[in-house]
PDB file of C-alpha atoms and ligand atoms in Angstrom:
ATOM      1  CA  UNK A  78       2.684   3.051   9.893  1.00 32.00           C
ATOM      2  CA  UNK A  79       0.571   6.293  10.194  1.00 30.00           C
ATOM      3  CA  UNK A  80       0.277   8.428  13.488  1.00 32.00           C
ATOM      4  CA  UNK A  81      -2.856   7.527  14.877  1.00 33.00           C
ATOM      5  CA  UNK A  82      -4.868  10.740  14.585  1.00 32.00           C
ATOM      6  CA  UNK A  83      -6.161  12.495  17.331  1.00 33.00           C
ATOM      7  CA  UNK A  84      -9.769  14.518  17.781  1.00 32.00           C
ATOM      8  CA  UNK A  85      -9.603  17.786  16.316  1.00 34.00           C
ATOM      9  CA  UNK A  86      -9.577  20.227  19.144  1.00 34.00           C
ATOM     10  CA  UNK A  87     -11.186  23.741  19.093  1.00 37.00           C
ATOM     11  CA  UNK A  88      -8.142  25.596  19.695  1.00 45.00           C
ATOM     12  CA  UNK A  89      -5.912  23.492  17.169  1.00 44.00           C
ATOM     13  CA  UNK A  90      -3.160  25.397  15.066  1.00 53.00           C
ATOM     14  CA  UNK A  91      -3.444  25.962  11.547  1.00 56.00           C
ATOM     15  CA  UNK A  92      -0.618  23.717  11.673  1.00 54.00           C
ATOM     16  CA  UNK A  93      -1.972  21.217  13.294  1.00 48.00           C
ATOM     17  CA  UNK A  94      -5.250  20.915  11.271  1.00 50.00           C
ATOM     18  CA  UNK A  95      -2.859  20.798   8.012  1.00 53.00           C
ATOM     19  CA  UNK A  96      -1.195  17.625   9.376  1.00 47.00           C
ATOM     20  CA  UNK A  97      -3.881  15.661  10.404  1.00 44.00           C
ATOM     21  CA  UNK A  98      -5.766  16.774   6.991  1.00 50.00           C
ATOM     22  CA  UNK A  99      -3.093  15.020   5.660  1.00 52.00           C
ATOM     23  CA  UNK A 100      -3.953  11.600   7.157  1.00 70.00           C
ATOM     24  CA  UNK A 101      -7.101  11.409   6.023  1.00 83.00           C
ATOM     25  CA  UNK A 102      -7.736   9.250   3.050  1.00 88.00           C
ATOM     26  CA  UNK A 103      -7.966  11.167  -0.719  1.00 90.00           C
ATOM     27  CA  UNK A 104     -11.371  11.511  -2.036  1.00 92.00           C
ATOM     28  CA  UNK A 105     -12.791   9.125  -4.679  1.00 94.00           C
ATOM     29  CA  UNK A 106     -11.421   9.660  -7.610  1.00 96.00           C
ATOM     30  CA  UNK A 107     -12.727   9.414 -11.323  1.00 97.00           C
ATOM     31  CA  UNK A 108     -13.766   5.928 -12.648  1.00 98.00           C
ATOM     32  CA  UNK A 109     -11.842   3.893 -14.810  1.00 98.00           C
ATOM     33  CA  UNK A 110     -13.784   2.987 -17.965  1.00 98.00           C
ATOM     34  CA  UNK A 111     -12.876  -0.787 -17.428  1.00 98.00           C
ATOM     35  CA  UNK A 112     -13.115  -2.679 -14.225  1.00 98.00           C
ATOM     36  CA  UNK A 113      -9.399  -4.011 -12.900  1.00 98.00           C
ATOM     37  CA  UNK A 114      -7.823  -5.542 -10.179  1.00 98.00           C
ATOM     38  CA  UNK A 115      -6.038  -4.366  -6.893  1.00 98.00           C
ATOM     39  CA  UNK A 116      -3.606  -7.340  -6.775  1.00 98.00           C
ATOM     40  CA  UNK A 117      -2.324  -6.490  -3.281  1.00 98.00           C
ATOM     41  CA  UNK A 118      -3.930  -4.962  -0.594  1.00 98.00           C
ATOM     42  CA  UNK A 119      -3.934  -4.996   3.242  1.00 96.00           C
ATOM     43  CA  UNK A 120      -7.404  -4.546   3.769  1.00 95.00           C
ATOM     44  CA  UNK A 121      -6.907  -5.357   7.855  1.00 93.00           C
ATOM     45  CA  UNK A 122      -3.942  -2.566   8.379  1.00 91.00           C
ATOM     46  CA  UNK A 123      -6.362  -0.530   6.399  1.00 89.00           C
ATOM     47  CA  UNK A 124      -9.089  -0.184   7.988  1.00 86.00           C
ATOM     48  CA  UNK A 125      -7.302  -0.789  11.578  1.00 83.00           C
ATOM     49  CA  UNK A 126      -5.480   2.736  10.574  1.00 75.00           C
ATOM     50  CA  UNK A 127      -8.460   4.693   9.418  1.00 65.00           C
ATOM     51  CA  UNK A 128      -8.844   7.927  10.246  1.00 62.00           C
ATOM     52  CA  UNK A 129     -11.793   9.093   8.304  1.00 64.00           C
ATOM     53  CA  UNK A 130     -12.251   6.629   5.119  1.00 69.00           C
ATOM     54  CA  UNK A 131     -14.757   8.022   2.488  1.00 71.00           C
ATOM     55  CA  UNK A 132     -16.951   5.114   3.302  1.00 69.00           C
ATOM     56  CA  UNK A 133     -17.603   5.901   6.793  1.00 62.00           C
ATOM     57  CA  UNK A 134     -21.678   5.667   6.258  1.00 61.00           C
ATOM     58  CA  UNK A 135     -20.875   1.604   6.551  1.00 61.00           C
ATOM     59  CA  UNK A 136     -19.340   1.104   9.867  1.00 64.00           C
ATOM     60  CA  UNK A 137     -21.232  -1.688  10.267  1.00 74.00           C
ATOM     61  CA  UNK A 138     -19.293  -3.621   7.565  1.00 83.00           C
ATOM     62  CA  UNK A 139     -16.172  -1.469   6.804  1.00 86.00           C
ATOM     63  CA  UNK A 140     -14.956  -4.556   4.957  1.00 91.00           C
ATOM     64  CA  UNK A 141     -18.070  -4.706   2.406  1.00 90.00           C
ATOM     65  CA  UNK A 142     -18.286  -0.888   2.337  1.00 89.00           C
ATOM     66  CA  UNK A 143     -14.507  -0.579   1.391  1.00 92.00           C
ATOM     67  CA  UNK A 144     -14.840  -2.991  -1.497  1.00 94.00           C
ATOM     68  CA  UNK A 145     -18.165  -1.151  -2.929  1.00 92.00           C
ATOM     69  CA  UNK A 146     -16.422   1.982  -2.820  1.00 93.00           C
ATOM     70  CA  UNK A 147     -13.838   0.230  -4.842  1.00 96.00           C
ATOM     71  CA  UNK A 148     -15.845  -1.011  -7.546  1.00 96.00           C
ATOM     72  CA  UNK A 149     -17.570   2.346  -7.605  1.00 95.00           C
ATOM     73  CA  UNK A 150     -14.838   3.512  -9.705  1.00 97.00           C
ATOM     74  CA  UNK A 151     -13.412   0.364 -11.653  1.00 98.00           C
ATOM     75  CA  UNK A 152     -11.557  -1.653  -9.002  1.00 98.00           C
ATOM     76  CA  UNK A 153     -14.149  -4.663  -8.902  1.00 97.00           C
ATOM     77  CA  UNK A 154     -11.473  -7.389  -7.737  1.00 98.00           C
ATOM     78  CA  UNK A 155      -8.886  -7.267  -4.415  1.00 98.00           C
ATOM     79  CA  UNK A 156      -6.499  -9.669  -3.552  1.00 98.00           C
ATOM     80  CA  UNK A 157      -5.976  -9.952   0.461  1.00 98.00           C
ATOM     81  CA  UNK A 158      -2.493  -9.885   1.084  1.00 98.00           C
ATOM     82  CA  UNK A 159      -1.075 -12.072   4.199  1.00 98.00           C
ATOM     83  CA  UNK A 160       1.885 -11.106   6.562  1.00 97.00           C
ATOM     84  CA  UNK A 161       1.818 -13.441   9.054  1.00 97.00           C
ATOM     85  CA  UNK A 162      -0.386 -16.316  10.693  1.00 98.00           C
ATOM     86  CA  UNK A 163      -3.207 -14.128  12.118  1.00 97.00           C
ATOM     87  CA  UNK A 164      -3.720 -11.927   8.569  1.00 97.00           C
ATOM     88  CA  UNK A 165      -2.971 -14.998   6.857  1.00 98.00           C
ATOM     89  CA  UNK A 166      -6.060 -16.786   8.384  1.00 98.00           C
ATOM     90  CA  UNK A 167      -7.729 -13.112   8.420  1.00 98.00           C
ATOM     91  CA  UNK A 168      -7.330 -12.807   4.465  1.00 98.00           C
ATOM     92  CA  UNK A 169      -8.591 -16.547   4.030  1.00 98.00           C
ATOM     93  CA  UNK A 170     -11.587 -16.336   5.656  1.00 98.00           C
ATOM     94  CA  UNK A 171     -12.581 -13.170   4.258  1.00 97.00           C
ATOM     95  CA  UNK A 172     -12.074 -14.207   1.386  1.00 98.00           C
ATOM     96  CA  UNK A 173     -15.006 -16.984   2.023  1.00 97.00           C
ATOM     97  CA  UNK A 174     -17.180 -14.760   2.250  1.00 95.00           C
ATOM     98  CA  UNK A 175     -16.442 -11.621   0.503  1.00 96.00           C
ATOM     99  CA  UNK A 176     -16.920 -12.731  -3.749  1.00 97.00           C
ATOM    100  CA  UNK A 177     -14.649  -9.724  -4.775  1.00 97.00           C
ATOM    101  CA  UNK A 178     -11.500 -10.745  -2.674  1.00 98.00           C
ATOM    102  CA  UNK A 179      -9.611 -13.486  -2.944  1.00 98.00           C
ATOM    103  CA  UNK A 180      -6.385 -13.706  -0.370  1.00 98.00           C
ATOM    104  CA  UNK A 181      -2.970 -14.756  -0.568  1.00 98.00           C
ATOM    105  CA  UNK A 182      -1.097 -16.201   2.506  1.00 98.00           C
ATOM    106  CA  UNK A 183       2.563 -16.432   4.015  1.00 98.00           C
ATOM    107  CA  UNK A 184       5.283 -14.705   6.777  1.00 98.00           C
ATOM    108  CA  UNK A 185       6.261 -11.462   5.592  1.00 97.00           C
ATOM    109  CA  UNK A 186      10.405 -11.272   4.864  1.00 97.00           C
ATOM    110  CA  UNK A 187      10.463  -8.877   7.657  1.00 95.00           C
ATOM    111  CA  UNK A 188       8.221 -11.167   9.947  1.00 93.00           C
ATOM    112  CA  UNK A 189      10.002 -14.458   9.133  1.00 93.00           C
ATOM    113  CA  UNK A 190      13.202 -13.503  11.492  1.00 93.00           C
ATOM    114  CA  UNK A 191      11.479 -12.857  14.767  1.00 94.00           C
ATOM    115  CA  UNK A 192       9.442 -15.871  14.655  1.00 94.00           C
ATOM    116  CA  UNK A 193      10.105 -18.390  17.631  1.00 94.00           C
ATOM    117  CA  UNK A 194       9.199 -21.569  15.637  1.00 96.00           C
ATOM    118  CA  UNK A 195       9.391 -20.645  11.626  1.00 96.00           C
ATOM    119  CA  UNK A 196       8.350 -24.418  10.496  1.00 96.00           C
ATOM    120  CA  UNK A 197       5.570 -24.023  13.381  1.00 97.00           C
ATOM    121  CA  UNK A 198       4.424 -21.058  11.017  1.00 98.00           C
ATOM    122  CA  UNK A 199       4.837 -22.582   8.111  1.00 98.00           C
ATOM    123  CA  UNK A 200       2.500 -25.381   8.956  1.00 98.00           C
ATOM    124  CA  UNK A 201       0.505 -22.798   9.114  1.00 98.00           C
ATOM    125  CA  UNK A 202       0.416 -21.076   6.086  1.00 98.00           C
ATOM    126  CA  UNK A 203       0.819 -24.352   4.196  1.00 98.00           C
ATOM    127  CA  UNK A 204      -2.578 -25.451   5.666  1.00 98.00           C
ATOM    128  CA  UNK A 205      -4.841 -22.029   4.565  1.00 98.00           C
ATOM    129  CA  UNK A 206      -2.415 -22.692   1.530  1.00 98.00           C
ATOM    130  CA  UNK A 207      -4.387 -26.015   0.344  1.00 97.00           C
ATOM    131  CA  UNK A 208      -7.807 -24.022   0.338  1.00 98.00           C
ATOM    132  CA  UNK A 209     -10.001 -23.287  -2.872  1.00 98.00           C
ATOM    133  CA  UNK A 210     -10.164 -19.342  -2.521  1.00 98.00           C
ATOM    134  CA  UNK A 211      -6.251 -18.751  -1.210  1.00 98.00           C
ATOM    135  CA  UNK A 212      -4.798 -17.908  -4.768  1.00 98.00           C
ATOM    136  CA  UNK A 213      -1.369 -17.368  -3.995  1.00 98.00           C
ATOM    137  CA  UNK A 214       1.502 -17.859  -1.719  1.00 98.00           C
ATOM    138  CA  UNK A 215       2.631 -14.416  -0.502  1.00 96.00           C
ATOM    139  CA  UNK A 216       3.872 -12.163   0.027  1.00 97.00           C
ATOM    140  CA  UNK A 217       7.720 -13.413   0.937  1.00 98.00           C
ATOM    141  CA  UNK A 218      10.924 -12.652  -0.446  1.00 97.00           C
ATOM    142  CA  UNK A 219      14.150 -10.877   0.615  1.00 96.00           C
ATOM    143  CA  UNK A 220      13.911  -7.390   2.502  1.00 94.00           C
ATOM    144  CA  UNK A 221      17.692  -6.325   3.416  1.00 92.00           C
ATOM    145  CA  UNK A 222      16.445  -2.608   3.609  1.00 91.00           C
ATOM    146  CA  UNK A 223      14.678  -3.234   6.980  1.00 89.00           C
ATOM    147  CA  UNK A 224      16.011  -6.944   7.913  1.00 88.00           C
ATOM    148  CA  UNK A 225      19.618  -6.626   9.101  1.00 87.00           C
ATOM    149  CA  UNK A 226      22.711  -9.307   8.131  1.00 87.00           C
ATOM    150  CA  UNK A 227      21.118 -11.132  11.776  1.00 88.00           C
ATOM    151  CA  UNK A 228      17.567 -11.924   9.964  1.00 91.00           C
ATOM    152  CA  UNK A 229      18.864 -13.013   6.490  1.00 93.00           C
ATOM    153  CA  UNK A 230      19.535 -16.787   7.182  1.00 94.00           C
ATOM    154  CA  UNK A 231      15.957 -16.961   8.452  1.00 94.00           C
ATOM    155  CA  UNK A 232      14.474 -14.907   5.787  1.00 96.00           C
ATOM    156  CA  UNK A 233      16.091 -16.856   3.447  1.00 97.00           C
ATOM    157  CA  UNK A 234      15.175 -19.824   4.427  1.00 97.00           C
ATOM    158  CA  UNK A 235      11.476 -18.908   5.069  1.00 97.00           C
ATOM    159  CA  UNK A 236      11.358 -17.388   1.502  1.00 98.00           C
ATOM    160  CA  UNK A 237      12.874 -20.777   0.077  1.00 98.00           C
ATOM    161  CA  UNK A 238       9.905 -22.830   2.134  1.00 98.00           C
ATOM    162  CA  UNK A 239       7.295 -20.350   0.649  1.00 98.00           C
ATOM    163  CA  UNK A 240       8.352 -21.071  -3.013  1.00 98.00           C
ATOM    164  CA  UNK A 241       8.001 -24.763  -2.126  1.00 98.00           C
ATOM    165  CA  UNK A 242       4.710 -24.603  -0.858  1.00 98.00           C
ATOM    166  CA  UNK A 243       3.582 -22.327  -4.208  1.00 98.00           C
ATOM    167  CA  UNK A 244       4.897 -25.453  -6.244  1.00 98.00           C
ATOM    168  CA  UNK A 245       3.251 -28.098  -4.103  1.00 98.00           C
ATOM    169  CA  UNK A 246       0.206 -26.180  -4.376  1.00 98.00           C
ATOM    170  CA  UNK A 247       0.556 -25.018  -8.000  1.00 98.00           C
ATOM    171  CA  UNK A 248      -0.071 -21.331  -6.899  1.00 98.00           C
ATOM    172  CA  UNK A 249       1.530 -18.086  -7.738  1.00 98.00           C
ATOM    173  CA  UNK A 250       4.205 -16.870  -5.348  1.00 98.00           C
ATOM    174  CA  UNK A 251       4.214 -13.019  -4.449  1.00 98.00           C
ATOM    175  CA  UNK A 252       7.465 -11.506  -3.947  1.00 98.00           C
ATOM    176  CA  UNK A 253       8.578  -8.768  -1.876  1.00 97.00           C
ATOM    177  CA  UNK A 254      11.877  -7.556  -2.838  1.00 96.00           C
ATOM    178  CA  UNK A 255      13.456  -4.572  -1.417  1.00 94.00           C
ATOM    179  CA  UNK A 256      17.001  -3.779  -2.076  1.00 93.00           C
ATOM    180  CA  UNK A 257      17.386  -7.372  -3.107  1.00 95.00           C
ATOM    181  CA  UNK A 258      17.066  -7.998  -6.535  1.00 96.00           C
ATOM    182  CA  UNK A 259      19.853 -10.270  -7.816  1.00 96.00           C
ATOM    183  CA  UNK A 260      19.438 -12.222  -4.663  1.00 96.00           C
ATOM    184  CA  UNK A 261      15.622 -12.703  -5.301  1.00 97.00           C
ATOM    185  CA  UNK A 262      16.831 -14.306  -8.514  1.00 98.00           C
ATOM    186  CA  UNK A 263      19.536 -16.324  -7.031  1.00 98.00           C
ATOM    187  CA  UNK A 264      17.240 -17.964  -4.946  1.00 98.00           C
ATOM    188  CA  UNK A 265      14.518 -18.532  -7.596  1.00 98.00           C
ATOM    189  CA  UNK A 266      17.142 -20.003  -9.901  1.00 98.00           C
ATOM    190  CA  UNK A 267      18.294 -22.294  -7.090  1.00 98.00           C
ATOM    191  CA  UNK A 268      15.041 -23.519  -5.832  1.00 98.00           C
ATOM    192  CA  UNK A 269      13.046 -23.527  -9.180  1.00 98.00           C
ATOM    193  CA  UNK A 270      10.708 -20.817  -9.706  1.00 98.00           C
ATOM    194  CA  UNK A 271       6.696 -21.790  -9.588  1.00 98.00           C
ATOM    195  CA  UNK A 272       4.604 -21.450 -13.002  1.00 98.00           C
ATOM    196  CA  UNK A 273       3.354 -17.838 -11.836  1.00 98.00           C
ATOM    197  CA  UNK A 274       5.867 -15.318  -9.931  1.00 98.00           C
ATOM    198  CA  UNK A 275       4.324 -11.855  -9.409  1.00 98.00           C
ATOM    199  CA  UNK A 276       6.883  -8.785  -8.436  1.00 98.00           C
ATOM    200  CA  UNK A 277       4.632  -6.838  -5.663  1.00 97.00           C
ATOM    201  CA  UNK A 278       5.664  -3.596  -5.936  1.00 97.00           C
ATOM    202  CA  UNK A 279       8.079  -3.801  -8.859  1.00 97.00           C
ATOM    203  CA  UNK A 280      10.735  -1.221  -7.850  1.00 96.00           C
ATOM    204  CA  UNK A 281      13.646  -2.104 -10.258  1.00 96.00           C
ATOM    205  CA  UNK A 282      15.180  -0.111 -13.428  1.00 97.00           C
ATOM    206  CA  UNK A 283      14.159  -1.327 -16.960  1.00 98.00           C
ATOM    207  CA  UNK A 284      17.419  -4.029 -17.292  1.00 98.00           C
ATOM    208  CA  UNK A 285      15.758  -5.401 -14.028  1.00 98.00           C
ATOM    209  CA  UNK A 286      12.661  -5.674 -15.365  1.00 98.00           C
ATOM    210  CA  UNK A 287      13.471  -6.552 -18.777  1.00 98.00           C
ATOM    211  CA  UNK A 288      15.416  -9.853 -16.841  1.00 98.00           C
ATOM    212  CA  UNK A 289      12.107 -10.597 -15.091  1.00 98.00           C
ATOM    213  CA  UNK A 290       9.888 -10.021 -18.506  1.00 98.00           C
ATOM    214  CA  UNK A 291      12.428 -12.704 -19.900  1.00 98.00           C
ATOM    215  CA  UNK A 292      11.371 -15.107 -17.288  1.00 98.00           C
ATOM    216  CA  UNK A 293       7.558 -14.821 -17.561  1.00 98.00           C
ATOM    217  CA  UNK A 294       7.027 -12.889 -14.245  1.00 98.00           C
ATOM    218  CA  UNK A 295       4.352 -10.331 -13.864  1.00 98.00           C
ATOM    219  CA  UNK A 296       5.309  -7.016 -12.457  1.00 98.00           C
ATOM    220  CA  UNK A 297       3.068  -5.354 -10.089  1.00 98.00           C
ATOM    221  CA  UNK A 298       3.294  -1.627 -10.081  1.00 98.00           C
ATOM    222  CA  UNK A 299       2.309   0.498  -7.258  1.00 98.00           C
ATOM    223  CA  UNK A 300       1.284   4.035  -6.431  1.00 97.00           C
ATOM    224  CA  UNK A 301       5.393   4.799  -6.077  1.00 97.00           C
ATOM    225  CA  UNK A 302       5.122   4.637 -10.595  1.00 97.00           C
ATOM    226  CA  UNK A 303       3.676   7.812 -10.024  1.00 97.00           C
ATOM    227  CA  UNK A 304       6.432   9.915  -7.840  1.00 96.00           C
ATOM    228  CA  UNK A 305       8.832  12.347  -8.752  1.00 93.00           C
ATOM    229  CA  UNK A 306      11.577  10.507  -8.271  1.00 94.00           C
ATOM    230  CA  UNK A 307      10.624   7.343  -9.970  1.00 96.00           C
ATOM    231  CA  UNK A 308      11.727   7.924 -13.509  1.00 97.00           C
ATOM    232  CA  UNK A 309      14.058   4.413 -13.623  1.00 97.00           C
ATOM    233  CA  UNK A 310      10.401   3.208 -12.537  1.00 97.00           C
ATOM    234  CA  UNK A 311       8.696   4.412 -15.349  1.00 97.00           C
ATOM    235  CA  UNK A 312      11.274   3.120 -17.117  1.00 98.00           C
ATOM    236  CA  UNK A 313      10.940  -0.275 -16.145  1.00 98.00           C
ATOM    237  CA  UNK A 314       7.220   0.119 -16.890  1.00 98.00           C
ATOM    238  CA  UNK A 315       7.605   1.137 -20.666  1.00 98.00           C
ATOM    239  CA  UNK A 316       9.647  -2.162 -21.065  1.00 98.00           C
ATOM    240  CA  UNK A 317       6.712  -4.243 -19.994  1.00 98.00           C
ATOM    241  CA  UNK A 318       4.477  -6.113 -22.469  1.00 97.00           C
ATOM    242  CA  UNK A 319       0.956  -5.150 -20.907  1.00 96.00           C
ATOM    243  CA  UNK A 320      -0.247  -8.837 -20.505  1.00 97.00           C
ATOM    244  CA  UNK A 321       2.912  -8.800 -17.930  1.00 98.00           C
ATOM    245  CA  UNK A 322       1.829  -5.664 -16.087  1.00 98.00           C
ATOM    246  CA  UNK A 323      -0.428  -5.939 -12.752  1.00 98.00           C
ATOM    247  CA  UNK A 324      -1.429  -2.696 -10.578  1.00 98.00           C
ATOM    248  CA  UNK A 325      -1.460  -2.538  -7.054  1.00 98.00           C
ATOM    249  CA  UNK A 326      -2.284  -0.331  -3.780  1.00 97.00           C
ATOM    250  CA  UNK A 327       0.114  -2.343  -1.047  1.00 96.00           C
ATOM    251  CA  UNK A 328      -2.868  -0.306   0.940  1.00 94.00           C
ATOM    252  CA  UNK A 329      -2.667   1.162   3.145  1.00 92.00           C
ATOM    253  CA  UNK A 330       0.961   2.347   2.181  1.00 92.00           C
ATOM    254  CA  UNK A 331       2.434   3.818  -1.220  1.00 93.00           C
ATOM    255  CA  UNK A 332      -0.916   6.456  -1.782  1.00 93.00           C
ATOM    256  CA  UNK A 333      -0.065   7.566  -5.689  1.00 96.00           C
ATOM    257  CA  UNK A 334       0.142  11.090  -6.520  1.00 96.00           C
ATOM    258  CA  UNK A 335      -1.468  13.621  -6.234  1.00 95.00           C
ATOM    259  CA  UNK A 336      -1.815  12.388  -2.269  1.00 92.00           C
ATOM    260  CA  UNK A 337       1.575  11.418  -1.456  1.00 90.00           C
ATOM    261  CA  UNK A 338       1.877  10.387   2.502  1.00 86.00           C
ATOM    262  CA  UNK A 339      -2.410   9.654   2.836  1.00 89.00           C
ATOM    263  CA  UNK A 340      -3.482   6.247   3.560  1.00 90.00           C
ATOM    264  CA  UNK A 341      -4.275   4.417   0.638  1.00 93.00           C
ATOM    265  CA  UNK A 342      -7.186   2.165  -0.653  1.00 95.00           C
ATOM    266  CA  UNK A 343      -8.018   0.023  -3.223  1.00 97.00           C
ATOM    267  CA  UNK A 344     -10.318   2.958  -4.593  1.00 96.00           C
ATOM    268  CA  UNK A 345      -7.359   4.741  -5.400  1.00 97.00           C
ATOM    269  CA  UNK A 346      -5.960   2.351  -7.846  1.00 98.00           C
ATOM    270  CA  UNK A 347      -7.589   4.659 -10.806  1.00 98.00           C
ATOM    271  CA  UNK A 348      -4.296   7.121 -10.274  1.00 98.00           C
ATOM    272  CA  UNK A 349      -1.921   4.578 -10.782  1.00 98.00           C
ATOM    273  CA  UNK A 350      -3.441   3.394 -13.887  1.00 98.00           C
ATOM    274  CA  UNK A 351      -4.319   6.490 -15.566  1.00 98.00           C
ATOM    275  CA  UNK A 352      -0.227   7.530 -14.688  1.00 98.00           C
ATOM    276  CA  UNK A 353       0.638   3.710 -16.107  1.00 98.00           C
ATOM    277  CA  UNK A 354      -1.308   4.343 -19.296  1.00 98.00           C
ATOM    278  CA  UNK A 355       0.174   7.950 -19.806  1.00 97.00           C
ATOM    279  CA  UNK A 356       4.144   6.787 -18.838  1.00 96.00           C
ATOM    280  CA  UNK A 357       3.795   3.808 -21.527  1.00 96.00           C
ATOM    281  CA  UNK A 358       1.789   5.910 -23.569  1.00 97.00           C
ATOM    282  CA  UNK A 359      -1.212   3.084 -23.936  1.00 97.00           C
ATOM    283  CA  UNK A 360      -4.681   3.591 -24.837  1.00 98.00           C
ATOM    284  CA  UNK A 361      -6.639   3.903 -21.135  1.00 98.00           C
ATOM    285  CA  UNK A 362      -9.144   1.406 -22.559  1.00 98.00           C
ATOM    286  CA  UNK A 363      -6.334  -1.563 -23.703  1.00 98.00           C
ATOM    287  CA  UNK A 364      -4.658  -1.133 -20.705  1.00 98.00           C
ATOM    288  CA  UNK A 365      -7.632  -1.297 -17.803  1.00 98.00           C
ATOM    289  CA  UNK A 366      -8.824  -4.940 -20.314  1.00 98.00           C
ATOM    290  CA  UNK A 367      -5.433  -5.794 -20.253  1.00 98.00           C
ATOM    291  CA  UNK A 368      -5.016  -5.630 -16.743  1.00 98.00           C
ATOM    292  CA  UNK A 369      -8.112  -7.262 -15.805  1.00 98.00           C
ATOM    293  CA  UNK A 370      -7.536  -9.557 -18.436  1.00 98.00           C
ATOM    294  CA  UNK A 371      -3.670 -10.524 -16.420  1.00 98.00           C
ATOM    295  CA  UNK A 372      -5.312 -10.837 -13.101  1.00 98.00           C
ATOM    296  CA  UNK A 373      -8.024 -13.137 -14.084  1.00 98.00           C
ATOM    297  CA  UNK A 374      -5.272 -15.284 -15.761  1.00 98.00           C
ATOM    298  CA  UNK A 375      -2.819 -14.781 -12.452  1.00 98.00           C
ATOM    299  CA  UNK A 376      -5.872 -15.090  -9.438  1.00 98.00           C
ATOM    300  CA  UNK A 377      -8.803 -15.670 -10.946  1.00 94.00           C
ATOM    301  CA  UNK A 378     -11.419 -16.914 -11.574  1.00 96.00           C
ATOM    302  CA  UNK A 379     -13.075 -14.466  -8.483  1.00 95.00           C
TER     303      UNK A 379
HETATM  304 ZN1   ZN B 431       2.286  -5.698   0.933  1.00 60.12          ZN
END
């Protein structure tokens, strides 16, 4: 989560006004030359950690100004990503109303654990699951970077009910895996994996994602494609037919380079594809129609 960022004050240190610069979000950036899809967001964290968005002239509807800003530059199509009940329903009614979102619904890996009554939950999320504009079932999974040995029976077993519900529903499931690759598979192998499985945030090498390629998943990559240190990453990427690749914000987390530790938005999403087109070497043009072309197959139609 992002510091909440104070008023600037008068007599503020150099310092100071360098940091909270850095919290504000990137500007715009150049358009893509084909519209594509953000196929993850968290619109709600978004714009509940705003410091100074770029589309600030439409506080009335940050929502509607967020997602014109978006298509401004080629992002034309979001997909509201749930974490728990409230965002769940959040995502699913916005997505009513909004044409260029669609949402996705479930209990975060991390959020699964501390939950009181799990199955109460899961009625839940099995309810907003059953409605027309709720295109997938995520995102769950198996975090063991920030869910101790305590959590894992529970996340397990909540990530096992979410692939159910994506069959009964015939909806892609979105994973979150962090640090838990084979086990994502295990479970996936033991359960049956649903027609469409989407990797949020693909963060494995290339034999990772070559093994996930094999099985028909899509990989969704993220601003992190575009660090430093991300080279088994890039990897991974270059192994990917494009009609298997996604892109993603994860907004308000994971801003791509060159703005590293900013909040992120959807509007952003032109970094990460120009970076994907240059790491796999594909023509700017294929790739954007390819991607849009994935997402309408995966979510679609908007
Ligand atoms: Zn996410």
């Amino acid at each position: 989560m992002l510091a909440a960022m104070t008023e600037q004050q008068p007599t503020e240190s150099r310092r100071t006004r360098a940091a909270r610069r850095a919290g504000e979000f990137p500007p715009v950036p150049e358009p893509l030359p084909i519209p594509v899809i953000d196929s993850h967001t968290h619109l709600d964290i978004t714009l509940a950690e705003a410091a100074a968005p770029p589309w600030n002239g439409r506080l009335d509807d940050p929502v509607a100004a967020a997602v014109s800003v978006a298509a401004r530059v080629g992002v034309d199509r979001l997909v509201q990503v749930g974490v728990d009940v409230a965002s769940s329903r959040w995502g699913a009614e916005l997505a009513r109303r909004q044409p260029a979102v669609l949402a996705t619904v479930a209990l975060h890996p991390n959020e699964a654990p501390r939950l009181t009554d799990l199955d109460e939950a899961l009625r839940e999320i099995e309810s907003l699951a059953a409605e027309d504009r709720v295109r997938g079932i995520g995102e769950t999974g198996m975090d063991f970077f920030r869910t101790g040995d305590e959590g894992r029976a529970a996340q397990e077993a909540s990530f096992r009910a979410h692939i159910a519900i994506a069959k009964r529903y015939a909806k892609p499931l979105v994973i979150h895996d962090r640090d838990a690759h084979a086990d994502v598979l295990r479970i996936l192998d033991s359960e049956g994996a649903p027609e469409t499985v989407v990797l949020h945030c693909f963060s494995g090498d290339a034999e990772f994602a070559a093994e996930c390629v094999r099985r028909g998943y899509l990989l969704s990559f993220a601003g992190t494609v575009t660090f430093g240190n991300a080279a088994g990453l890039r990897e991974a990427a270059r192994v990917t037919p494009p009609d298997q690749i996604l892109v993603e914000t994860d907004a308000p987390y994971l801003t791509p380079m060159p703005h590293r530790g900013r909040p992120n938005a959807s509007y952003l999403i032109p970094l990460t594809v120009r970076s994907l087109a240059e790491t796999t070497g594909a023509d700017l043009d294929e790739l954007c129609a390819a991607i849009s072309a994935t997402g309408d197959r995966v979510f679609g139609p908007w």
